[in-house]
Amino acid sequence: QMQLVESGGGLVQAGGSLRLSCAASGRTFSYYAMGWFRQAPGKEREFVAAISWTGNNTYYADSVKGRFTISVDNAKNTVYLQMNSLKPEDTAVYYCAADPRREFSAGYYVADYDYWGQGTQVTVSS
């Protein structure tokens, strides 16, 4: 099994920034795409951003495009989500996920990913 552990969440004022990290360990794969999703209370889990194993291809939800940046350090088995210009509507539990079936692309859907972290809370106050 692959384990994913998120960190970096917290409370921030609107307009502020946070950097989330997700470290992978356990079972290793030759390659895997990584994604970030979030879930607010009473809402379904939604796609935020994703990155291919090579790091060359990145994907963003329209709601975060231009504000969030996803990156990967394969040597550290860690993916990051830099979140700038945060808004109260960004408040949610953020989850990272891994898809060991893709090397050059990444998926947009929960069902695309096999492994999930436990989540980290991000709260943006107005």
XYZ file of C-alpha atoms in Angstrom:
126
model
C 0.000 0.000 0.000
C 1.046 3.557 -0.662
C 0.650 6.036 2.181
C 0.065 9.734 1.595
C 0.425 12.293 4.368
C -0.651 15.905 3.909
C 0.615 18.834 5.946
C 0.605 22.600 5.868
C -3.037 23.380 6.450
C -4.204 25.998 8.907
C -6.104 29.223 9.469
C -5.332 32.208 7.275
C -6.986 35.519 6.482
C -8.455 36.208 3.094
C -5.744 37.254 0.672
C -3.139 35.194 2.476
C -1.138 32.170 1.380
C -0.533 28.596 2.447
C 1.635 25.822 1.088
C 0.389 22.269 1.372
C 2.697 19.277 1.141
C 1.915 15.634 0.496
C 4.577 13.013 1.137
C 4.261 9.543 -0.350
C 5.731 6.429 1.243
C 5.249 2.692 1.381
C 4.675 0.828 -1.848
C 6.537 2.474 -4.703
C 5.567 2.647 -8.331
C 7.538 3.454 -11.436
C 5.430 6.539 -11.880
C 2.192 8.052 -10.635
C 0.150 11.156 -11.193
C -0.753 13.251 -8.178
C -3.809 15.320 -7.498
C -5.271 17.645 -4.900
C -8.955 17.629 -4.085
C -10.984 19.453 -1.450
C -14.230 18.902 0.378
C -16.238 21.564 2.172
C -18.923 20.659 4.735
C -22.046 19.376 3.029
C -20.429 19.330 -0.393
C -18.913 16.674 -2.596
C -15.187 16.262 -2.953
C -13.987 18.388 -5.862
C -10.923 18.555 -8.043
C -8.420 21.322 -7.340
C -5.215 20.549 -9.222
C -3.165 17.684 -10.611
C 0.268 17.044 -12.024
C 1.821 14.342 -14.138
C 4.747 12.244 -12.919
C 7.079 14.145 -15.219
C 5.839 17.443 -13.830
C 5.431 18.761 -17.348
C 1.645 18.712 -17.344
C -0.461 20.493 -14.760
C -4.213 20.837 -14.483
C -6.320 23.240 -12.441
C -9.927 23.826 -11.591
C -11.191 27.129 -12.976
C -11.871 28.349 -9.448
C -8.186 28.217 -8.482
C -6.452 28.904 -11.786
C -3.989 31.750 -11.440
C -3.976 31.525 -7.634
C -2.801 27.971 -6.907
C 0.313 26.218 -8.195
C 0.982 22.486 -8.031
C 4.507 21.128 -8.181
C 6.311 17.862 -7.548
C 9.692 16.801 -6.216
C 10.096 13.190 -7.327
C 13.355 12.790 -5.421
C 11.420 13.472 -2.219
C 8.206 11.739 -3.330
C 6.407 14.936 -2.403
C 3.820 17.063 -4.158
C 3.077 20.649 -3.163
C 0.163 23.008 -3.548
C 1.035 26.678 -3.223
C -2.151 28.608 -2.525
C -2.123 32.385 -2.902
C -4.849 35.023 -2.725
C -6.949 32.714 -0.631
C -10.678 33.313 -0.374
C -13.207 32.214 2.253
C -14.713 29.867 -0.340
C -11.401 27.972 -0.413
C -12.166 26.730 3.097
C -12.250 22.927 3.032
C -10.393 19.777 3.918
C -7.719 19.277 1.272
C -6.739 15.775 0.183
C -3.900 14.580 -1.964
C -4.264 11.487 -4.105
C -2.109 9.250 -6.279
C -2.854 7.460 -9.540
C -0.194 4.847 -10.365
C -1.590 4.212 -13.819
C -0.598 7.502 -15.442
C 2.836 8.814 -16.288
C 2.312 11.682 -18.715
C -1.089 12.979 -17.668
C -3.335 13.275 -14.609
C -7.032 12.828 -13.989
C -9.732 15.239 -12.867
C -12.011 12.805 -11.081
C -12.042 11.145 -7.679
C -12.393 7.773 -9.388
C -9.114 8.307 -11.253
C -7.110 7.978 -8.031
C -6.360 4.849 -6.026
C -4.608 6.234 -2.960
C -5.660 9.069 -0.678
C -4.269 10.965 2.265
C -6.154 11.712 5.450
C -6.679 15.365 4.593
C -5.592 18.679 6.054
C -7.943 21.501 7.065
C -7.646 24.879 5.386
C -9.738 27.685 6.856
C -9.815 31.135 5.289
C -11.378 33.883 7.371
C -12.958 36.955 5.849
